[in-house]
C-alpha positions as YAML, in Angstrom:
chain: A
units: angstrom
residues:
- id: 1
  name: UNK
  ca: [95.99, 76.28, 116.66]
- id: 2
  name: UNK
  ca: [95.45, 77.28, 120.21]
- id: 3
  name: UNK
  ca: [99.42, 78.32, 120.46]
- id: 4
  name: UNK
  ca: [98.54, 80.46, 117.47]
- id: 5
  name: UNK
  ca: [96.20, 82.52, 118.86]
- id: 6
  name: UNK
  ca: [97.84, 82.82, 122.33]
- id: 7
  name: UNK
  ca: [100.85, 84.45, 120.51]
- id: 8
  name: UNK
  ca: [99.23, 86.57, 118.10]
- id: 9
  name: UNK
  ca: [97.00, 87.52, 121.32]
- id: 10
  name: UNK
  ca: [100.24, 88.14, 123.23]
- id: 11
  name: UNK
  ca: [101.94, 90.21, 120.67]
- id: 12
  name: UNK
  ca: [98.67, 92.46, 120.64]
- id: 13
  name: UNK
  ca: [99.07, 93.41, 124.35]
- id: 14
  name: UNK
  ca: [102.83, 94.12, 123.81]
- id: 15
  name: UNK
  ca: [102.12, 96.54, 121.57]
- id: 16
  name: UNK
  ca: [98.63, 97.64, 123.01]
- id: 17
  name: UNK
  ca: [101.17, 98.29, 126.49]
- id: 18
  name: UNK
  ca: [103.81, 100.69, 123.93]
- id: 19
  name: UNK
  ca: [101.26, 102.86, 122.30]
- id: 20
  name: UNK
  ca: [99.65, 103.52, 126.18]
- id: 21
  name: UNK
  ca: [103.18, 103.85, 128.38]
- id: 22
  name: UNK
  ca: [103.30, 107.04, 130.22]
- id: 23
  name: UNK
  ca: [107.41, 106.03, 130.23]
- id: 24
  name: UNK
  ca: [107.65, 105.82, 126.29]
- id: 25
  name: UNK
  ca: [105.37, 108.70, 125.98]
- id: 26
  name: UNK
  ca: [107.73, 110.79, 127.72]
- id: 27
  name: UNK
  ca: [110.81, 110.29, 125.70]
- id: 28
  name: UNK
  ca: [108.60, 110.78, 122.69]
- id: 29
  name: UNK
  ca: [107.82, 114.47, 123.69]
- id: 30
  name: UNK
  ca: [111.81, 114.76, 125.12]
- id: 31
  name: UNK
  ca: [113.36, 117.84, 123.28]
- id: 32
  name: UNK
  ca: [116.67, 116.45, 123.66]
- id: 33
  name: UNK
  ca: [115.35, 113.19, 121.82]
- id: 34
  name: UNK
  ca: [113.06, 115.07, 119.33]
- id: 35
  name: UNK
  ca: [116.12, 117.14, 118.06]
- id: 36
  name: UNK
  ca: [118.38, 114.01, 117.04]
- id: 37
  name: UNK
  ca: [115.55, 111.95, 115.92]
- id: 38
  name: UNK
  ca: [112.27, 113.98, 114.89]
- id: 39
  name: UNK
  ca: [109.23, 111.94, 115.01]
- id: 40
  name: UNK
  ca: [110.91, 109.03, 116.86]
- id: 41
  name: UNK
  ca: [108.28, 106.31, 118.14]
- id: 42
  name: UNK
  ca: [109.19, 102.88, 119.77]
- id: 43
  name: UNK
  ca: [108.43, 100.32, 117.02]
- id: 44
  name: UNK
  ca: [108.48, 96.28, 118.04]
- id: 45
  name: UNK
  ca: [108.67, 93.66, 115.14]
- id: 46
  name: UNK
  ca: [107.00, 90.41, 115.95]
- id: 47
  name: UNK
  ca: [108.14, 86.87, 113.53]
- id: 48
  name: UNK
  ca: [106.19, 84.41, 114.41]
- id: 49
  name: UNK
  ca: [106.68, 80.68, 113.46]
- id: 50
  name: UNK
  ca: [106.24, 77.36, 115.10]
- id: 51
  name: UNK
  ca: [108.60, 74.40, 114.99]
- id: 52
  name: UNK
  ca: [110.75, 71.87, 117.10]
- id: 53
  name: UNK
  ca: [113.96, 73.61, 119.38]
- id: 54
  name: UNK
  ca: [116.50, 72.54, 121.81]
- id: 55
  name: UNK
  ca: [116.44, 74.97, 125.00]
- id: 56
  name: UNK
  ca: [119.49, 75.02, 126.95]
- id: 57
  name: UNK
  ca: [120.98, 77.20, 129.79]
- id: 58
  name: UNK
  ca: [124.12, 79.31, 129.35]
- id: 59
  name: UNK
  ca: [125.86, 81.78, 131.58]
- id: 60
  name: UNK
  ca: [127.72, 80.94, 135.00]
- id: 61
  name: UNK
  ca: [126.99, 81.20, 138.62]
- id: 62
  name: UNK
  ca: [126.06, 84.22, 138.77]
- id: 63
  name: UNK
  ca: [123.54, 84.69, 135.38]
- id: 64
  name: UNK
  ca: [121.85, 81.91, 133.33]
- id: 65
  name: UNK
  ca: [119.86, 83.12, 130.27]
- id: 66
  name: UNK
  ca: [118.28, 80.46, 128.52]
- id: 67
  name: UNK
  ca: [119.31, 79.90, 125.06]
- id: 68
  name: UNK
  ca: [117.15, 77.91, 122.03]
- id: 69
  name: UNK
  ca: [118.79, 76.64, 118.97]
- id: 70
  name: UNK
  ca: [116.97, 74.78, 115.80]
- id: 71
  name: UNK
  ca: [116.44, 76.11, 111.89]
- id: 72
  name: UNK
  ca: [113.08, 76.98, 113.51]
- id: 73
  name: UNK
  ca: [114.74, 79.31, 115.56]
- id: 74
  name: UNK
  ca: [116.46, 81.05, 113.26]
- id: 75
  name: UNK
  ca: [113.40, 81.10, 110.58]
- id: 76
  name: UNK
  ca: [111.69, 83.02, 113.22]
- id: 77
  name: UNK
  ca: [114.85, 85.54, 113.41]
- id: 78
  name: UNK
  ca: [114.50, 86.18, 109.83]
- id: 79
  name: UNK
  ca: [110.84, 86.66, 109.62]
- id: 80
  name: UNK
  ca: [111.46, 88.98, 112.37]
- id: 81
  name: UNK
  ca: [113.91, 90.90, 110.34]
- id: 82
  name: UNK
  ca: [111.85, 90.91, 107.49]
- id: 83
  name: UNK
  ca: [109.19, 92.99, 109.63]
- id: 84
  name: UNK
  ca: [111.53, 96.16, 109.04]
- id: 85
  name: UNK
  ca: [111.82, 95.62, 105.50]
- id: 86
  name: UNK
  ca: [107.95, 95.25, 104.88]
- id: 87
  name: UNK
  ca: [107.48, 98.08, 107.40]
- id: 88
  name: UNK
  ca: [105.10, 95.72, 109.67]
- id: 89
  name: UNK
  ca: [104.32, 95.18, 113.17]
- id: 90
  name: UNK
  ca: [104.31, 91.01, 112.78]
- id: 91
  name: UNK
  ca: [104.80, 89.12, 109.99]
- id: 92
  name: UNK
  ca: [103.53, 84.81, 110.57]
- id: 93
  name: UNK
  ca: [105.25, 81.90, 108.42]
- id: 94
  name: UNK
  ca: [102.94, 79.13, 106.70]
- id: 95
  name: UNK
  ca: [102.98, 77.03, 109.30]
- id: 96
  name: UNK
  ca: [101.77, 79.91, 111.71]
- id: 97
  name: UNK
  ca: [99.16, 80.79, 109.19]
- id: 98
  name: UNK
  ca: [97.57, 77.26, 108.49]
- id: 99
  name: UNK
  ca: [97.82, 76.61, 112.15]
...
């Protein structure tokens, strides 16, 4: 339950720290911008769900990223996709939701 809240809490800064970036503000008054894409705004799409995953490190020498592979994973991809077809900011799974 605690997890929960700390990521629905954490997506709530995220996009508490778009709507009030000076940055982000200022290519959403660029004219250059504004002609090929009128009205643009940065939009972030948030699917949470909560589930078992194997983390693993991939890159070389010079650059690791960190990797995580499980069903879960990829559930939490597709909820995440889903947020642009229902036109919302997060969108939780069942197991989120019943915590």
């Amino acid at each position: 339950r605690k997890t929960t809240e700390f990521a629905v809490l954490a997506f709530c800064k995220v996009l508490a720290a778009i709507n009030v970036s000076g940055v982000l503000a200022e290519y959403r008054e660029h004219p250059g911008l504004l002609m090929k894409l009128p009205g643009y705004r940065v939009q972030m799409g948030f699917g949470l769900h909560s589930g078992w995953a194997i983390e693993g490190a991939i890159g070389s020498e010079f650059k690791v990223d960190a990797s995580y592979l499980s069903a879960n994973v990829k559930l939490a991809n597709s909820i995440e996709t889903a947020t642009q077809t229902y036109d919302a900011n997060i969108l939780l799974s069942g197991e989120i939701y019943s915590g």
